[in-house]
Amino acid sequence: MPIFDRAIFSRPLSILNNPFPALFALVLLSASSLGIRLLLSSTTPHKVPPAKMSSAPIKMAPRKKIAIMTSGGDSPGMNAVVRSCVRMAIHMGCDAYCVYEGYEGLVRGGDFIKQMDWFDVRGWLSEGGTLIGTARCMAFYERAGRLTAAKNMILNGIDALIICGGDGSLTGADRFRAEWPSLLEELVSTGELTAEQIQAYKHLNIVGIVGSIDNDLSGTDATVGCYSALARICLCIDMIEATASSHSRAFVVEVMGRHCGWLALMAAVATGADFLFIPEKPREDNWREEMRSVIQQHRRLGKRKTIVLIAEGALDKFGNKITPEEVRDLLADKNGLALDTRITTLGHVQRGGTAVAYDRMLATLQGVEAVKAVLEATPETKTCFIAITENKIVRKPLMEAVLDTKQVAKAIESQDFDGAMALRDAEFSEQYKSFMMTTAGQIDHETLLPEKERMKIGFINVGAPAGGMNAAVRAGVSYCLSRGHEPIAIHNGFAGFARHHADSPGSVRPFDWLEVDGWASKGGSEIGTNRELPSESGMETIANLIEQYQFDALFLIGGFEAFHAVSQLRKAREQYPSLCIPMTLLPATISNNVPGTEYSLGSDTCLNELVDYCDKIKQSASATRRRVFVIETQGGRSGYIATLAGLGVGASAVYLPEEGLSLEMLSEDVRHLKEVFAQDKGQSRAGRLILINEKASKVYNAKLIADILRDEAHGRFESREGIPGHMQQGGVPSGMDRCRAVRLAIKCIQQLEKYGRNVHNRVKMDPMSASVIGIKGASVIFTPVQKLEEEETDWPNRRPKAAFWLSMKEIVDILGGRPRHTLPEPDLTGVKAKDVKRGLEPVAN
């Protein structure tokens, strides 16, 4: 990953020779939930005046007109798509239109096709559903309807369309594009339009963005709205579990998914459900006996609750539909399990509500990329849709994905379930295996390793607590037990290991599976955590204790402190042979500042908490109309959380440690805010937010900035500060953090398994024996700690050298309407700083 040059962000975004943007100066943008990459065409912000022109007459090209439309079932995040498309189109010098009520509006035309202003979409990020509406349109299925739609687009001067919807909506769009030339010919031949009217619109460019809570389109890991729906399901099941445990009941929970079991599968992984039914993978042979056996074993272990998740399209291996009533009757059978059983069908509660932080980020970045794709398209370009693979934004051919999606349904219908699973993405298959391993693995003795290959693995959390830590421990422990390993908890980090191992009970003790099984939805760290490093606890003490307890491997979960701890342990191997055991780190920190990964457990949970907090603050600011809130975020010397939150709430400005903060920047932002509020004509949603990372400046904090803004506003607007503090670390872990915790934790234990026991010499020679698991671009990889500490770590600032997400800051500024600003001068340090102060060297300009 290239390290971004600060100079890129201090230069003007483009140089104009006319009032319209010069396309395109390419700027590499890498971003994630977690970190996501895309190429964004950057031009001068919409508010920057054009360069001075010569007096010679210039023939103006017509402005490109781009229409945005939502279609099919609504999903959380659609409004974020519309907002980003509208503002990016305007920023690029285009006219933006919204088509209301989907294809119905395209056919009806008139007021259903409306040109949008920059301020028409403010406040849309926090709104659920789709504010421009969606509706079924039978007329568009007929050629006559598509003919009318084409005419309406020509009359409005539109020949570029961005559609956010499901596979059916996007398939219709591709057909519309294929027919476009013949539709125009027919409109001219029938006298509806003239040849001159269609001359400039011979080609229709279409880009799709998948908006679907089912996450059912092949070729992308996530669709806009799917993680918001997962969040609703997890919330409901967490509530159901409380009452189920109280009465020792069983609940059968039905979720959406006629042809795709993604929601059911991810919810089962995230909540630790006892049994699962999805369309793609029916249970083998007798599912009734298998379910009875699994749940009976769980009850024997002492579980008081039973949760069975079923997708609405669930089938048995013979293609027969499995209903919630059928499952309930089996669980309640007096001659069988005889459980007091209830059915809960979640229904449309899954579809409603505001979008979670990830969906807002995904929708925003895909909207930006969609505008760029439309402008770059040629008549020969295939219709594409914007996808995400792991953490990388990519364009993919639309119809190939649609055909693959239809193949899944055909495979299920023909009972080719292995084929159906193969057509799903790699994460889907891995999560299914993870669920089976963590839920039924202890019952299936075929997964046990031979006695000589079984390991004693120490689990230790290091650093601050982060959402998903407990889910990772639960998954790792469950996998260990299914393989015959002995998982051991080391409580309260290295400090607890060194000073309390001999207590009663000691800090080193086996896991109680019945207790661990309930950790999936718990925040914080149930085995405790501590920032103390092995060197501070005493390296010799730690080495002796590892030998005393005969650990064969260490599994660490934590943030930069955990990374530093693995680095210290690796370097001490020469002196202490007992440290020559495999060890791997699963990054877990809200700061997302661990080298070797673009995603850390807890960062998504933190963003959800912070976005929710900012939504409430912004609502308060809007109620008083002209008020700015300055919000201080955590994150250490990494501005990841501030930037991603700024993207999710539409911040007016974001201040980061990577860029710094100066009085000149504050002055420019005050001037900008005055202009913004001067244009306010009394509309709602006029509140503004500024986010500042806690270490963005040694001088300027949230309170001081709020005071400066208040004083410099001279009564034109108000300002307040808000500090959410440690609430950013707390809360119930998000569905994404839980699911990724399970998947990555199992991969970590599998990595340790490769080494086995008594492999000191091999470990000493193998750099991969001390590693960090991470998501980088489109891959999940392990990276040697030695490589990371030597090449990729900014040790003084406790963060990676390359901030993969930093260019997302430019999108925050563009979509927030912030004018370009001057970055602070870099600090002089060391001898050079002393010489300049003494006048021995000139001050660099």
Short mmCIF file of C-alpha atoms in Angstrom, two decimals, residues 154-326:
data_model
loop_
_atom_site.label_atom_id
_atom_site.label_comp_id
_atom_site.label_asym_id
_atom_site.label_seq_id
_atom_site.Cartn_x
_atom_site.Cartn_y
_atom_site.Cartn_z
CA ILE A 154 -34.47 12.82 -23.38
CA LEU A 155 -36.86 15.69 -22.58
CA ASN A 156 -34.91 16.25 -19.34
CA GLY A 157 -31.55 15.91 -21.12
CA ILE A 158 -30.55 12.83 -19.14
CA ASP A 159 -28.46 10.03 -20.63
CA ALA A 160 -26.79 8.69 -17.48
CA LEU A 161 -28.58 6.74 -14.76
CA ILE A 162 -27.41 5.44 -11.39
CA ILE A 163 -29.78 2.86 -9.93
CA CYS A 164 -29.74 1.56 -6.37
CA GLY A 165 -31.80 -1.60 -6.04
CA GLY A 166 -31.84 -5.38 -6.13
CA ASP A 167 -30.96 -7.76 -8.95
CA GLY A 168 -34.40 -7.42 -10.56
CA SER A 169 -34.15 -3.64 -10.72
CA LEU A 170 -30.61 -3.76 -12.09
CA THR A 171 -31.55 -6.39 -14.68
CA GLY A 172 -34.33 -4.11 -15.90
CA ALA A 173 -31.84 -1.26 -16.17
CA ASP A 174 -29.46 -3.32 -18.30
CA ARG A 175 -32.29 -4.29 -20.63
CA PHE A 176 -33.30 -0.62 -20.85
CA ARG A 177 -29.77 0.29 -21.90
CA ALA A 178 -29.61 -2.49 -24.49
CA GLU A 179 -32.85 -1.28 -26.05
CA TRP A 180 -31.95 2.42 -25.88
CA PRO A 181 -30.90 2.87 -29.57
CA SER A 182 -34.03 1.14 -30.84
CA LEU A 183 -36.22 3.11 -28.43
CA LEU A 184 -34.83 6.38 -29.77
CA GLU A 185 -35.33 5.26 -33.34
CA GLU A 186 -38.96 4.42 -32.59
CA LEU A 187 -39.54 7.75 -30.84
CA VAL A 188 -38.26 9.58 -33.93
CA SER A 189 -40.16 7.40 -36.40
CA THR A 190 -43.44 7.95 -34.54
CA GLY A 191 -42.87 11.69 -34.30
CA GLU A 192 -42.62 11.73 -30.50
CA LEU A 193 -39.16 13.28 -30.77
CA THR A 194 -37.07 14.80 -33.55
CA ALA A 195 -33.69 13.63 -34.77
CA GLU A 196 -32.18 16.85 -33.40
CA GLN A 197 -33.58 16.17 -29.93
CA ILE A 198 -31.96 12.74 -29.66
CA GLN A 199 -28.69 13.70 -31.35
CA ALA A 200 -26.78 14.33 -28.10
CA TYR A 201 -28.23 11.31 -26.30
CA LYS A 202 -27.44 8.37 -28.57
CA HIS A 203 -25.93 6.32 -25.76
CA LEU A 204 -27.29 5.56 -22.29
CA ASN A 205 -24.81 4.96 -19.46
CA ILE A 206 -26.03 3.00 -16.46
CA VAL A 207 -24.26 2.06 -13.22
CA GLY A 208 -25.81 -0.09 -10.52
CA ILE A 209 -25.44 -0.04 -6.74
CA VAL A 210 -26.92 -3.03 -4.96
CA GLY A 211 -29.38 -2.03 -2.27
CA SER A 212 -30.72 -5.17 -0.59
CA ILE A 213 -30.96 -6.38 2.98
CA ASP A 214 -30.70 -10.01 1.79
CA ASN A 215 -27.14 -9.57 0.43
CA ASP A 216 -28.17 -11.91 -2.35
CA LEU A 217 -26.25 -10.63 -5.39
CA SER A 218 -23.21 -12.68 -6.37
CA GLY A 219 -19.92 -10.88 -6.84
CA THR A 220 -20.03 -8.62 -3.79
CA ASP A 221 -19.42 -9.34 -0.12
CA ALA A 222 -21.98 -6.82 1.08
CA THR A 223 -24.94 -4.91 -0.29
CA VAL A 224 -26.19 -1.56 0.97
CA GLY A 225 -28.47 -2.27 3.94
CA CYS A 226 -27.49 -5.84 4.77
CA TYR A 227 -25.48 -5.00 7.90
CA SER A 228 -28.23 -2.70 9.15
CA ALA A 229 -30.70 -5.58 8.82
CA LEU A 230 -28.23 -7.87 10.59
CA ALA A 231 -27.99 -5.33 13.42
CA ARG A 232 -31.79 -5.37 13.85
CA ILE A 233 -31.84 -9.18 13.93
CA CYS A 234 -29.01 -9.39 16.47
CA LEU A 235 -30.73 -6.80 18.67
CA CYS A 236 -34.00 -8.75 18.59
CA ILE A 237 -32.33 -12.10 19.30
CA ASP A 238 -30.32 -10.60 22.17
CA MET A 239 -33.63 -9.52 23.71
CA ILE A 240 -35.25 -12.88 23.01
CA GLU A 241 -32.34 -14.71 24.67
CA ALA A 242 -33.01 -12.92 27.96
CA THR A 243 -36.59 -14.14 28.20
CA ALA A 244 -35.69 -17.57 26.77
CA SER A 245 -33.09 -18.08 29.49
CA SER A 246 -35.46 -16.86 32.19
CA HIS A 247 -38.09 -19.49 31.33
CA SER A 248 -35.71 -22.13 29.92
CA ARG A 249 -37.56 -21.85 26.61
CA ALA A 250 -36.77 -22.50 22.98
CA PHE A 251 -37.40 -19.89 20.29
CA VAL A 252 -37.67 -20.44 16.56
CA VAL A 253 -36.73 -17.14 14.88
CA GLU A 254 -37.62 -16.67 11.22
CA VAL A 255 -35.68 -14.06 9.23
CA MET A 256 -35.88 -12.84 5.64
CA GLY A 257 -34.12 -14.60 2.79
CA ARG A 258 -36.18 -16.52 0.20
CA HIS A 259 -33.21 -17.59 -1.92
CA CYS A 260 -30.30 -16.42 0.21
CA GLY A 261 -29.46 -17.47 3.75
CA TRP A 262 -26.92 -14.70 4.43
CA LEU A 263 -28.97 -12.94 7.11
CA ALA A 264 -29.84 -16.19 8.89
CA LEU A 265 -26.26 -17.46 8.72
CA MET A 266 -24.61 -14.26 9.95
CA ALA A 267 -27.19 -13.85 12.71
CA ALA A 268 -26.58 -17.44 13.82
CA VAL A 269 -22.81 -16.85 13.91
CA ALA A 270 -23.19 -13.49 15.69
CA THR A 271 -25.61 -14.72 18.38
CA GLY A 272 -24.33 -18.25 18.89
CA ALA A 273 -27.60 -19.89 17.83
CA ASP A 274 -28.07 -23.61 18.47
CA PHE A 275 -29.30 -24.62 15.02
CA LEU A 276 -29.67 -23.09 11.57
CA PHE A 277 -31.71 -23.63 8.42
CA ILE A 278 -30.72 -21.88 5.16
CA PRO A 279 -31.71 -22.54 1.52
CA GLU A 280 -28.16 -23.11 0.23
CA LYS A 281 -27.13 -25.83 2.65
CA PRO A 282 -29.83 -28.19 3.95
CA ARG A 283 -28.87 -30.58 6.71
CA GLU A 284 -27.75 -34.02 5.65
CA ASP A 285 -30.01 -37.06 5.97
CA ASN A 286 -32.43 -36.71 8.89
CA TRP A 287 -32.40 -33.03 9.95
CA ARG A 288 -34.95 -33.74 12.66
CA GLU A 289 -32.70 -36.25 14.40
CA GLU A 290 -29.64 -34.02 13.91
CA MET A 291 -31.37 -31.01 15.49
CA ARG A 292 -32.69 -33.10 18.36
CA SER A 293 -29.20 -34.48 19.02
CA VAL A 294 -27.45 -31.08 18.95
CA ILE A 295 -29.99 -29.33 21.16
CA GLN A 296 -30.18 -32.26 23.58
CA GLN A 297 -26.40 -32.14 23.98
CA HIS A 298 -26.50 -28.38 24.59
CA ARG A 299 -29.18 -28.88 27.26
CA ARG A 300 -27.10 -31.59 28.91
CA LEU A 301 -24.21 -29.12 29.12
CA GLY A 302 -26.52 -26.87 31.15
CA LYS A 303 -27.87 -24.36 28.60
CA ARG A 304 -31.20 -22.87 29.65
CA LYS A 305 -32.09 -21.36 26.28
CA THR A 306 -32.37 -22.66 22.75
CA ILE A 307 -32.37 -20.47 19.64
CA VAL A 308 -33.08 -21.93 16.21
CA LEU A 309 -32.71 -19.59 13.23
CA ILE A 310 -34.55 -20.29 10.01
CA ALA A 311 -34.47 -18.38 6.72
CA GLU A 312 -37.87 -17.97 5.11
CA GLY A 313 -36.67 -20.01 2.10
CA ALA A 314 -35.25 -22.91 4.14
CA LEU A 315 -35.49 -26.38 2.53
CA ASP A 316 -34.58 -29.94 3.37
CA LYS A 317 -32.22 -31.91 1.12
CA PHE A 318 -35.17 -33.12 -0.97
CA GLY A 319 -36.33 -29.57 -1.72
CA ASN A 320 -39.25 -29.60 0.73
CA LYS A 321 -39.92 -26.35 2.58
CA ILE A 322 -39.15 -26.33 6.30
CA THR A 323 -41.55 -24.11 8.26
CA PRO A 324 -41.11 -22.53 11.70
CA GLU A 325 -44.25 -24.40 12.84
CA GLU A 326 -42.68 -27.71 11.88
#
